[in-house]
mmCIF file of C-alpha atoms in Angstrom:
data_model
loop_
_atom_site.group_PDB
_atom_site.id
_atom_site.type_symbol
_atom_site.label_atom_id
_atom_site.label_comp_id
_atom_site.label_asym_id
_atom_site.label_seq_id
_atom_site.Cartn_x
_atom_site.Cartn_y
_atom_site.Cartn_z
ATOM 1 C CA MET A 383 0.000 0.000 0.000
ATOM 2 C CA LYS A 384 1.252 3.430 -0.888
ATOM 3 C CA PRO A 385 2.193 5.415 2.247
ATOM 4 C CA ARG A 386 -0.337 7.991 3.314
ATOM 5 C CA ILE A 387 0.607 11.624 2.911
ATOM 6 C CA LYS A 388 -0.850 13.944 5.490
ATOM 7 C CA ALA A 389 -1.734 17.259 3.870
ATOM 8 C CA THR A 390 -0.826 20.125 6.164
ATOM 9 C CA ARG A 391 -1.361 23.793 5.390
ATOM 10 C CA GLN A 392 1.070 26.561 6.025
ATOM 11 C CA ARG A 393 -0.290 30.024 5.334
ATOM 12 C CA ASN A 394 1.230 33.421 5.656
ATOM 13 C CA PRO A 395 -0.623 35.117 8.561
ATOM 14 C CA GLU A 396 -0.807 38.289 6.491
ATOM 15 C CA LEU A 397 -2.786 36.352 3.899
ATOM 16 C CA ALA A 398 -5.115 34.630 6.328
ATOM 17 C CA LEU A 399 -8.141 35.885 4.431
ATOM 18 C CA THR A 400 -7.323 33.280 1.797
ATOM 19 C CA VAL A 401 -9.444 30.880 3.836
ATOM 20 C CA SER A 402 -11.420 33.395 5.840
ATOM 21 C CA GLU A 403 -13.962 32.071 8.307
ATOM 22 C CA THR A 404 -15.489 35.548 8.676
ATOM 23 C CA PRO A 405 -19.290 35.275 8.808
ATOM 24 C CA ASN A 406 -21.266 36.585 5.874
ATOM 25 C CA VAL A 407 -24.182 38.981 6.275
ATOM 26 C CA ASP A 408 -26.490 36.011 6.908
ATOM 27 C CA GLY A 409 -24.283 34.804 9.766
ATOM 28 C CA ARG A 410 -22.800 31.848 7.883
ATOM 29 C CA SER A 411 -19.146 31.369 7.097
ATOM 30 C CA VAL A 412 -18.373 32.389 3.532
ATOM 31 C CA LEU A 413 -16.749 28.971 3.083
ATOM 32 C CA LEU A 414 -18.192 25.542 3.665
ATOM 33 C CA PRO A 415 -16.716 23.720 6.666
ATOM 34 C CA GLU A 416 -13.707 21.526 6.006
ATOM 35 C CA ARG A 417 -15.573 18.320 6.814
ATOM 36 C CA TYR A 418 -12.619 15.911 6.632
ATOM 37 C CA PRO A 419 -9.440 17.719 7.720
ATOM 38 C CA THR A 420 -7.528 14.471 8.282
ATOM 39 C CA PRO A 421 -6.916 12.412 5.122
ATOM 40 C CA ASP A 422 -6.469 9.263 7.256
ATOM 41 C CA LEU A 423 -10.246 9.139 7.746
ATOM 42 C CA PHE A 424 -10.563 7.411 4.404
ATOM 43 C CA ILE A 425 -8.584 5.608 1.740
ATOM 44 C CA CYS A 426 -8.893 6.780 -1.857
ATOM 45 C CA ASP A 427 -7.711 4.685 -4.774
ATOM 46 C CA VAL A 428 -4.862 7.182 -4.955
ATOM 47 C CA LEU A 429 -4.878 8.914 -1.581
ATOM 48 C CA ASP A 430 -2.587 11.806 -2.399
ATOM 49 C CA ALA A 431 -4.198 12.700 -5.722
ATOM 50 C CA ILE A 432 -3.980 16.464 -6.213
ATOM 51 C CA PRO A 433 -7.144 18.210 -7.462
ATOM 52 C CA LYS A 434 -6.826 18.643 -11.228
ATOM 53 C CA ASP A 435 -9.264 20.272 -13.649
ATOM 54 C CA ASP A 436 -9.328 20.164 -17.440
ATOM 55 C CA MET A 437 -8.440 23.474 -19.053
ATOM 56 C CA ALA A 438 -11.230 23.432 -21.656
ATOM 57 C CA SER A 439 -14.075 23.507 -19.125
ATOM 58 C CA MET A 440 -12.096 25.993 -17.007
ATOM 59 C CA GLU A 441 -11.976 28.323 -20.011
ATOM 60 C CA HIS A 442 -15.506 27.799 -21.358
ATOM 61 C CA PRO A 443 -18.851 27.756 -19.473
ATOM 62 C CA ILE A 444 -19.871 24.138 -19.902
ATOM 63 C CA PHE A 445 -21.570 23.666 -16.507
ATOM 64 C CA SER A 446 -24.721 25.340 -15.266
ATOM 65 C CA LEU A 447 -24.501 27.715 -12.294
ATOM 66 C CA ALA A 448 -28.153 27.152 -11.386
ATOM 67 C CA THR A 449 -29.132 25.555 -8.083
ATOM 68 C CA LYS A 450 -32.467 24.329 -9.477
ATOM 69 C CA PRO A 451 -32.991 22.081 -12.538
ATOM 70 C CA ASP A 452 -31.764 24.051 -15.556
ATOM 71 C CA ARG A 453 -33.473 22.801 -18.727
ATOM 72 C CA ARG A 454 -32.504 25.575 -21.133
ATOM 73 C CA ILE A 455 -30.371 24.969 -24.218
ATOM 74 C CA PHE A 456 -27.204 26.983 -23.637
ATOM 75 C CA ARG A 457 -25.072 28.368 -26.463
ATOM 76 C CA TYR A 458 -21.699 30.072 -26.114
ATOM 77 C CA GLU A 459 -19.216 31.447 -28.657
ATOM 78 C CA HIS A 460 -15.932 33.222 -27.997
ATOM 79 C CA ASN A 461 -12.813 33.669 -30.153
ATOM 80 C CA GLY A 462 -13.903 30.998 -32.618
ATOM 81 C CA ASN A 463 -14.809 28.424 -29.972
ATOM 82 C CA THR A 464 -18.443 27.348 -29.961
ATOM 83 C CA VAL A 465 -20.341 25.302 -27.403
ATOM 84 C CA GLU A 466 -23.956 24.161 -27.417
ATOM 85 C CA ILE A 467 -25.168 22.348 -24.327
ATOM 86 C CA VAL A 468 -28.470 20.469 -24.346
ATOM 87 C CA PRO A 469 -29.954 19.189 -21.075
ATOM 88 C CA SER A 470 -31.740 15.946 -20.346
ATOM 89 C CA VAL A 471 -35.067 15.883 -18.516
ATOM 90 C CA LYS A 472 -32.952 15.991 -15.326
ATOM 91 C CA GLY A 473 -31.464 19.334 -16.358
ATOM 92 C CA LEU A 474 -27.971 20.539 -17.287
ATOM 93 C CA ALA A 475 -24.925 19.236 -15.424
ATOM 94 C CA THR A 476 -23.997 21.773 -12.734
ATOM 95 C CA ILE A 477 -20.693 23.173 -11.503
ATOM 96 C CA HIS A 478 -21.123 21.054 -8.352
ATOM 97 C CA ASP A 479 -21.661 17.931 -10.499
ATOM 98 C CA LYS A 480 -18.246 18.701 -11.948
ATOM 99 C CA ASP A 481 -16.708 17.554 -8.643
ATOM 100 C CA ILE A 482 -17.083 13.997 -9.952
ATOM 101 C CA LEU A 483 -15.058 14.773 -13.076
ATOM 102 C CA ILE A 484 -12.390 16.601 -11.072
ATOM 103 C CA TYR A 485 -12.096 13.511 -8.872
ATOM 104 C CA CYS A 486 -11.769 11.227 -11.925
ATOM 105 C CA ILE A 487 -9.231 13.519 -13.639
ATOM 106 C CA SER A 488 -7.171 13.763 -10.444
ATOM 107 C CA GLN A 489 -7.150 10.000 -9.959
ATOM 108 C CA LEU A 490 -6.042 9.339 -13.546
ATOM 109 C CA ILE A 491 -3.293 11.992 -13.484
ATOM 110 C CA ALA A 492 -2.003 10.592 -10.175
ATOM 111 C CA LYS A 493 -1.877 7.092 -11.682
ATOM 112 C CA MET A 494 -0.152 8.394 -14.795
ATOM 113 C CA ASN A 495 2.445 10.007 -12.529
ATOM 114 C CA GLN A 496 3.052 6.543 -11.065
ATOM 115 C CA GLY A 497 3.719 5.161 -14.555
ATOM 116 C CA GLU A 498 0.336 3.522 -15.105
ATOM 117 C CA GLN A 499 -1.615 3.713 -18.354
ATOM 118 C CA PRO A 500 -4.884 5.653 -17.964
ATOM 119 C CA ASN A 501 -8.199 4.002 -18.713
ATOM 120 C CA ARG A 502 -11.466 5.698 -19.639
ATOM 121 C CA THR A 503 -13.364 3.399 -17.286
ATOM 122 C CA LEU A 504 -12.832 3.900 -13.559
ATOM 123 C CA HIS A 505 -14.059 1.958 -10.546
ATOM 124 C CA LEU A 506 -14.816 4.408 -7.751
ATOM 125 C CA THR A 507 -15.739 4.032 -4.117
ATOM 126 C CA ALA A 508 -18.679 6.348 -3.485
ATOM 127 C CA ARG A 509 -17.670 7.338 0.041
ATOM 128 C CA ASP A 510 -14.113 8.156 -1.032
ATOM 129 C CA LEU A 511 -15.466 10.444 -3.744
ATOM 130 C CA LEU A 512 -17.788 12.216 -1.295
ATOM 131 C CA VAL A 513 -15.096 12.727 1.318
ATOM 132 C CA TRP A 514 -12.388 13.808 -1.143
ATOM 133 C CA THR A 515 -14.712 16.492 -2.555
ATOM 134 C CA ASN A 516 -15.768 17.640 0.941
ATOM 135 C CA ARG A 517 -19.356 16.421 0.550
ATOM 136 C CA GLN A 518 -21.633 15.023 3.206
ATOM 137 C CA THR A 519 -21.781 11.233 3.506
ATOM 138 C CA ASP A 520 -25.334 10.955 4.820
ATOM 139 C CA GLY A 521 -28.255 9.589 2.821
ATOM 140 C CA ASP A 522 -28.838 12.926 1.125
ATOM 141 C CA GLY A 523 -25.193 13.025 0.056
ATOM 142 C CA TYR A 524 -25.537 9.701 -1.779
ATOM 143 C CA LYS A 525 -28.850 10.801 -3.314
ATOM 144 C CA ARG A 526 -27.249 13.987 -4.643
ATOM 145 C CA LEU A 527 -24.343 11.964 -6.004
ATOM 146 C CA ARG A 528 -26.679 9.735 -8.002
ATOM 147 C CA SER A 529 -28.504 12.779 -9.405
ATOM 148 C CA ALA A 530 -25.149 14.266 -10.419
ATOM 149 C CA PHE A 531 -24.239 11.120 -12.379
ATOM 150 C CA GLU A 532 -27.609 11.256 -14.143
ATOM 151 C CA ARG A 533 -27.113 14.898 -15.186
ATOM 152 C CA LEU A 534 -23.515 14.307 -16.314
ATOM 153 C CA ALA A 535 -24.564 11.355 -18.484
ATOM 154 C CA GLY A 536 -27.656 13.112 -19.838
ATOM 155 C CA THR A 537 -26.165 16.487 -20.744
ATOM 156 C CA ARG A 538 -25.109 16.576 -24.386
ATOM 157 C CA ILE A 539 -22.435 18.923 -25.721
ATOM 158 C CA THR A 540 -21.604 19.922 -29.281
ATOM 159 C CA THR A 541 -18.344 21.837 -29.593
ATOM 160 C CA ASN A 542 -15.275 22.525 -31.701
ATOM 161 C CA ILE A 543 -13.037 23.062 -28.641
ATOM 162 C CA LYS A 544 -9.709 21.439 -29.267
ATOM 163 C CA ALA A 545 -8.681 18.399 -27.257
ATOM 164 C CA ASP A 546 -4.926 17.745 -27.201
ATOM 165 C CA GLY A 547 -4.350 19.800 -30.339
ATOM 166 C CA GLU A 548 -7.168 18.403 -32.482
ATOM 167 C CA GLU A 549 -10.173 20.464 -33.555
ATOM 168 C CA ILE A 550 -13.105 18.167 -34.106
ATOM 169 C CA THR A 551 -16.715 19.291 -34.070
ATOM 170 C CA GLU A 552 -18.514 16.569 -32.178
ATOM 171 C CA GLY A 553 -21.348 15.830 -29.816
ATOM 172 C CA PHE A 554 -20.911 13.848 -26.621
ATOM 173 C CA GLY A 555 -21.929 13.453 -23.010
ATOM 174 C CA LEU A 556 -19.564 14.369 -20.214
ATOM 175 C CA ILE A 557 -19.542 10.730 -19.177
ATOM 176 C CA ASN A 558 -20.514 7.887 -21.468
ATOM 177 C CA GLU A 559 -22.067 5.675 -18.828
ATOM 178 C CA TRP A 560 -22.139 4.896 -15.143
ATOM 179 C CA ARG A 561 -23.280 1.934 -13.140
ATOM 180 C CA ILE A 562 -23.748 1.093 -9.481
ATOM 181 C CA VAL A 563 -21.681 -2.070 -9.121
ATOM 182 C CA ARG A 564 -22.232 -2.694 -5.432
ATOM 183 C CA LYS A 565 -24.537 -1.411 -2.722
ATOM 184 C CA THR A 566 -24.294 -1.311 1.058
ATOM 185 C CA ASN A 567 -26.723 -3.159 3.312
ATOM 186 C CA SER A 568 -28.746 0.038 3.560
ATOM 187 C CA GLY A 569 -29.172 0.148 -0.225
ATOM 188 C CA GLN A 570 -26.797 3.066 -0.827
ATOM 189 C CA MET A 571 -24.302 2.956 -3.685
ATOM 190 C CA SER A 572 -20.891 1.711 -2.601
ATOM 191 C CA GLU A 573 -18.871 0.973 -5.736
ATOM 192 C CA ILE A 574 -19.460 2.830 -8.989
ATOM 193 C CA LYS A 575 -18.211 2.144 -12.494
ATOM 194 C CA VAL A 576 -17.948 5.227 -14.723
ATOM 195 C CA THR A 577 -16.719 5.641 -18.294
ATOM 196 C CA LEU A 578 -15.524 9.109 -19.307
ATOM 197 C CA SER A 579 -16.183 10.631 -22.719
ATOM 198 C CA GLU A 580 -13.424 10.322 -25.318
ATOM 199 C CA TRP A 581 -13.230 14.127 -25.467
ATOM 200 C CA LEU A 582 -12.461 14.457 -21.760
ATOM 201 C CA PHE A 583 -10.140 11.459 -21.857
ATOM 202 C CA ARG A 584 -8.063 13.099 -24.615
ATOM 203 C CA MET A 585 -7.690 16.143 -22.357
ATOM 204 C CA ILE A 586 -6.338 13.906 -19.617
ATOM 205 C CA GLU A 587 -3.984 11.978 -21.910
ATOM 206 C CA GLY A 588 -2.629 15.289 -23.218
ATOM 207 C CA ARG A 589 -2.304 16.561 -19.623
ATOM 208 C CA SER A 590 -4.354 19.637 -20.492
ATOM 209 C CA VAL A 591 -5.084 20.106 -16.810
ATOM 210 C CA LEU A 592 -4.297 22.562 -14.014
ATOM 211 C CA THR A 593 -4.005 22.065 -10.265
ATOM 212 C CA LEU A 594 -6.779 23.447 -8.063
ATOM 213 C CA HIS A 595 -6.556 24.651 -4.466
ATOM 214 C CA ARG A 596 -8.262 22.140 -2.171
ATOM 215 C CA ASP A 597 -10.442 24.909 -0.762
ATOM 216 C CA TYR A 598 -12.187 24.969 -4.141
ATOM 217 C CA PHE A 599 -14.504 22.334 -2.679
ATOM 218 C CA ARG A 600 -15.341 24.655 0.207
ATOM 219 C CA LEU A 601 -16.693 27.449 -1.980
ATOM 220 C CA ARG A 602 -20.443 27.627 -1.356
ATOM 221 C CA LYS A 603 -21.716 29.487 -4.404
ATOM 222 C CA PRO A 604 -21.564 28.137 -7.978
ATOM 223 C CA LEU A 605 -20.438 31.528 -9.297
ATOM 224 C CA GLU A 606 -17.515 31.587 -6.839
ATOM 225 C CA ARG A 607 -16.307 28.225 -8.124
ATOM 226 C CA ARG A 608 -16.614 29.345 -11.726
ATOM 227 C CA ILE A 609 -14.763 32.608 -11.084
ATOM 228 C CA TYR A 610 -11.968 30.742 -9.291
ATOM 229 C CA GLU A 611 -11.593 28.452 -12.325
ATOM 230 C CA LEU A 612 -11.217 31.447 -14.613
ATOM 231 C CA ALA A 613 -8.719 33.142 -12.294
ATOM 232 C CA ARG A 614 -6.695 29.938 -12.040
ATOM 233 C CA LYS A 615 -6.724 29.500 -15.824
ATOM 234 C CA HIS A 616 -5.966 33.104 -16.833
ATOM 235 C CA CYS A 617 -4.036 34.571 -13.916
ATOM 236 C CA GLY A 618 -2.193 31.393 -12.992
ATOM 237 C CA ALA A 619 1.162 32.296 -11.429
ATOM 238 C CA GLN A 620 1.128 35.859 -12.802
ATOM 239 C CA GLU A 621 1.051 38.766 -10.383
ATOM 240 C CA LYS A 622 -2.389 39.852 -11.624
ATOM 241 C CA TRP A 623 -5.001 39.464 -14.366
ATOM 242 C CA GLY A 624 -7.611 42.015 -15.365
ATOM 243 C CA VAL A 625 -10.817 41.463 -17.318
ATOM 244 C CA SER A 626 -13.881 43.580 -18.024
ATOM 245 C CA ILE A 627 -17.021 42.780 -16.064
ATOM 246 C CA GLU A 628 -18.930 42.084 -19.287
ATOM 247 C CA ILE A 629 -16.362 39.575 -20.582
ATOM 248 C CA LEU A 630 -16.113 37.940 -17.163
ATOM 249 C CA GLN A 631 -19.876 37.483 -17.027
ATOM 250 C CA LYS A 632 -19.823 35.956 -20.504
ATOM 251 C CA LYS A 633 -17.044 33.557 -19.547
ATOM 252 C CA THR A 634 -18.809 32.469 -16.367
ATOM 253 C CA GLY A 635 -22.018 31.674 -18.222
ATOM 254 C CA ALA A 636 -24.000 33.581 -15.571
ATOM 255 C CA SER A 637 -27.508 34.456 -16.759
ATOM 256 C CA SER A 638 -28.187 37.111 -14.111
ATOM 257 C CA HIS A 639 -28.627 40.782 -14.992
ATOM 258 C CA ILE A 640 -25.368 42.727 -15.176
ATOM 259 C CA ARG A 641 -26.370 44.736 -12.066
ATOM 260 C CA VAL A 642 -26.860 41.538 -10.076
ATOM 261 C CA PHE A 643 -23.572 40.177 -11.399
ATOM 262 C CA ARG A 644 -21.741 43.345 -10.290
ATOM 263 C CA SER A 645 -23.286 43.016 -6.840
ATOM 264 C CA MET A 646 -22.079 39.415 -6.522
ATOM 265 C CA LEU A 647 -18.589 40.500 -7.567
ATOM 266 C CA ARG A 648 -18.580 43.233 -4.915
ATOM 267 C CA ASP A 649 -19.558 40.677 -2.252
ATOM 268 C CA LEU A 650 -16.755 38.418 -3.421
ATOM 269 C CA ALA A 651 -14.240 41.278 -3.205
ATOM 270 C CA ILE A 652 -15.455 42.332 0.247
ATOM 271 C CA ASN A 653 -15.399 38.838 1.749
ATOM 272 C CA ASN A 654 -11.988 38.222 0.109
ATOM 273 C CA HIS A 655 -12.195 34.453 0.491
ATOM 274 C CA LEU A 656 -11.361 33.206 -3.007
ATOM 275 C CA PRO A 657 -8.482 30.677 -2.812
ATOM 276 C CA ASP A 658 -5.155 31.822 -4.294
ATOM 277 C CA TYR A 659 -6.465 35.159 -5.619
ATOM 278 C CA ALA A 660 -7.694 38.454 -4.187
ATOM 279 C CA VAL A 661 -10.446 40.207 -6.130
ATOM 280 C CA GLU A 662 -10.586 43.935 -6.796
ATOM 281 C CA ILE A 663 -13.066 45.981 -8.809
ATOM 282 C CA ASN A 664 -11.738 49.062 -10.584
ATOM 283 C CA SER A 665 -14.510 50.835 -12.470
ATOM 284 C CA ASN A 666 -15.526 48.309 -15.142
ATOM 285 C CA THR A 667 -12.531 46.019 -14.647
ATOM 286 C CA VAL A 668 -12.142 43.070 -12.293
ATOM 287 C CA ILE A 669 -8.556 42.499 -11.184
ATOM 288 C CA PHE A 670 -7.368 39.202 -9.724
ATOM 289 C CA ARG A 671 -4.159 39.450 -7.714
ATOM 290 C CA ASN A 672 -2.065 36.400 -6.957
ATOM 291 C CA ARG A 673 -1.877 35.919 -3.186
ATOM 292 C CA GLU A 674 1.299 33.841 -3.674
ATOM 293 C CA THR A 675 -0.339 31.080 -1.654
ATOM 294 C CA MET A 676 0.171 28.387 -4.266
ATOM 295 C CA ASP A 677 2.995 27.147 -2.048
ATOM 296 C CA THR A 678 0.198 25.459 -0.069
ATOM 297 C CA VAL A 679 0.016 23.076 -3.009
ATOM 298 C CA LYS A 680 3.748 22.430 -2.686
ATOM 299 C CA VAL A 681 3.207 21.106 0.844
ATOM 300 C CA ILE A 682 0.821 18.508 -0.534
ATOM 301 C CA GLU A 683 2.845 17.935 -3.691
ATOM 302 C CA PRO A 684 6.360 18.484 -2.359
ATOM 303 C CA LYS A 685 8.184 17.851 -5.637
ATOM 304 C CA LEU A 686 6.428 20.707 -7.450
ATOM 305 C CA GLN A 687 8.978 23.160 -8.829
ATOM 306 C CA LYS A 688 8.948 25.931 -11.406
ATOM 307 C CA PRO A 689 11.895 26.279 -13.773
ATOM 308 C CA PHE A 690 12.908 29.900 -14.234
ATOM 309 C CA VAL A 691 12.028 31.491 -17.563
ATOM 310 C CA ASP A 692 13.478 34.970 -18.072
ATOM 311 C CA PRO A 693 11.480 37.866 -19.589
ATOM 312 C CA GLU A 694 13.171 37.341 -22.961
ATOM 313 C CA GLY A 695 11.916 33.758 -22.915
ATOM 314 C CA PHE A 696 8.327 34.930 -22.445
ATOM 315 C CA HIS A 697 8.870 37.478 -25.237
ATOM 316 C CA ASP A 698 10.081 34.741 -27.589
ATOM 317 C CA ALA A 699 7.171 32.537 -26.541
ATOM 318 C CA ARG A 700 4.692 35.206 -27.647
ATOM 319 C CA GLY A 701 6.427 35.295 -31.024
ATOM 320 C CA VAL A 702 6.219 31.538 -31.653
ATOM 321 C CA ALA A 703 2.687 31.134 -30.212
ATOM 322 C CA PRO A 704 0.726 34.218 -31.333
ATOM 323 C CA GLY A 705 -2.740 34.467 -29.835
ATOM 324 C CA TYR A 706 -1.901 32.314 -26.834
ATOM 325 C CA ASP A 707 -1.751 33.387 -23.185
ATOM 326 C CA VAL A 708 1.933 32.575 -22.596
ATOM 327 C CA TYR A 709 1.474 32.562 -18.814
ATOM 328 C CA ALA A 710 -1.231 29.914 -19.103
ATOM 329 C CA LEU A 711 1.116 27.969 -21.389
ATOM 330 C CA TYR A 712 3.841 28.357 -18.754
ATOM 331 C CA ASP A 713 1.566 26.807 -16.096
ATOM 332 C CA GLU A 714 0.757 23.966 -18.484
ATOM 333 C CA TRP A 715 4.456 23.437 -19.298
ATOM 334 C CA VAL A 716 5.426 23.438 -15.612
ATOM 335 C CA SER A 717 2.695 20.885 -14.857
ATOM 336 C CA TRP A 718 3.885 18.699 -17.743
ATOM 337 C CA TRP A 719 7.530 19.013 -16.639
ATOM 338 C CA ASN A 720 6.734 18.031 -13.054
ATOM 339 C CA ASP A 721 4.490 15.170 -14.152
ATOM 340 C CA SER A 722 7.312 13.951 -16.443
ATOM 341 C CA GLY A 723 9.644 13.522 -13.470
ATOM 342 C CA GLN A 724 11.413 16.892 -13.747
ATOM 343 C CA PRO A 725 13.975 16.013 -16.434
ATOM 344 C CA GLU A 726 17.106 18.154 -16.327
ATOM 345 C CA LEU A 727 16.801 21.335 -18.385
ATOM 346 C CA GLN A 728 20.006 22.809 -19.778
ATOM 347 C CA ASN A 729 18.133 25.930 -20.889
ATOM 348 C CA PRO A 730 14.643 26.248 -19.307
ATOM 349 C CA SER A 731 13.743 29.323 -21.385
ATOM 350 C CA ALA A 732 14.593 27.561 -24.651
ATOM 351 C CA ALA A 733 12.674 24.458 -23.531
ATOM 352 C CA PHE A 734 9.615 26.566 -22.737
ATOM 353 C CA VAL A 735 9.787 28.379 -26.085
ATOM 354 C CA GLY A 736 10.014 24.997 -27.837
ATOM 355 C CA PHE A 737 6.938 23.807 -25.940
ATOM 356 C CA CYS A 738 5.025 26.916 -27.056
ATOM 357 C CA ARG A 739 6.195 26.506 -30.659
ATOM 358 C CA ASN A 740 4.969 22.901 -30.763
ATOM 359 C CA ARG A 741 1.637 23.855 -29.206
ATOM 360 C CA HIS A 742 1.068 26.564 -31.822
ATOM 361 C CA LYS A 743 2.122 24.208 -34.615
ATOM 362 C CA ARG A 744 -0.401 21.597 -33.481
ATOM 363 C CA ASN A 745 -3.132 24.084 -32.668
ATOM 364 C CA PRO A 746 -2.653 27.529 -34.301
ATOM 365 C CA ILE A 747 -4.947 30.363 -33.191
ATOM 366 C CA ARG A 748 -6.113 32.408 -36.125
#
């Protein structure tokens, strides 16, 4: 059995608001409680799997932010990427349903890091999934989990978003199928078999993923989770990232009126509880500032390092990969380098530029 790794957190006291427990106006903490602070309470298939999310659904609004059944047909287009999402009678898959996919992605990446070949079909233990994603393990928790599987399998997506460099317009479900393999004596699901879509599986094989802060699963509101995804994707390890309120609303997929959206952003900035990033509003621009707390991930994933790329390297990267966010590519390259066992780099800047050149060659942005 692989030795357990106890995940401890070391935060700069000056940045304590990263995980603020300050009550909201309704008296509740702005974050959900950390229900399972000790990993030894359960055994996952890969215990120390780090939360990973696919970059396509972080960039594009594939999941509904609604808390009630959302049965609208959703269409989105931005910079040549198109997405049409059609619900089943159960409604669109939600951002909270996505927890299941994050769990599956994280498990497969962890196994790939151990030298195993990934497989589209996974056998999951229901309780492990619930605990790992900070969900309740009572009867209602299992009922919600089953509903999530039904929405994920029933939601159909048609898109031309590229997966590992290929642009293919196709329709698919987020998962192909799922099955309860074994139940407990009380009738609750115990072991689950799930088969991921080929589209998502190509993302995983190509390691088009980014690491999430574990407090992602403590964010109460769907919009907060979606905004964190966008900040993680676009700001990454940069000092800051700015975006207009209108573009941010479009990228989140929020259907609320712009005035309501602004109000929610102001609450988010005031509470200041988004993991990894502080939020500021400057006129019509939202600015995300890196809290430099990503070293909390290094405690859990101690081998994580970032090769130094000088400013000239980033300049050259922009030249060989026009249209790309070179800082997002840097995060992707660092993740790939770490997952590859950190091979020795004689010239990190040149290696990064080569990575960007190959990405643009495979997937040019016009």
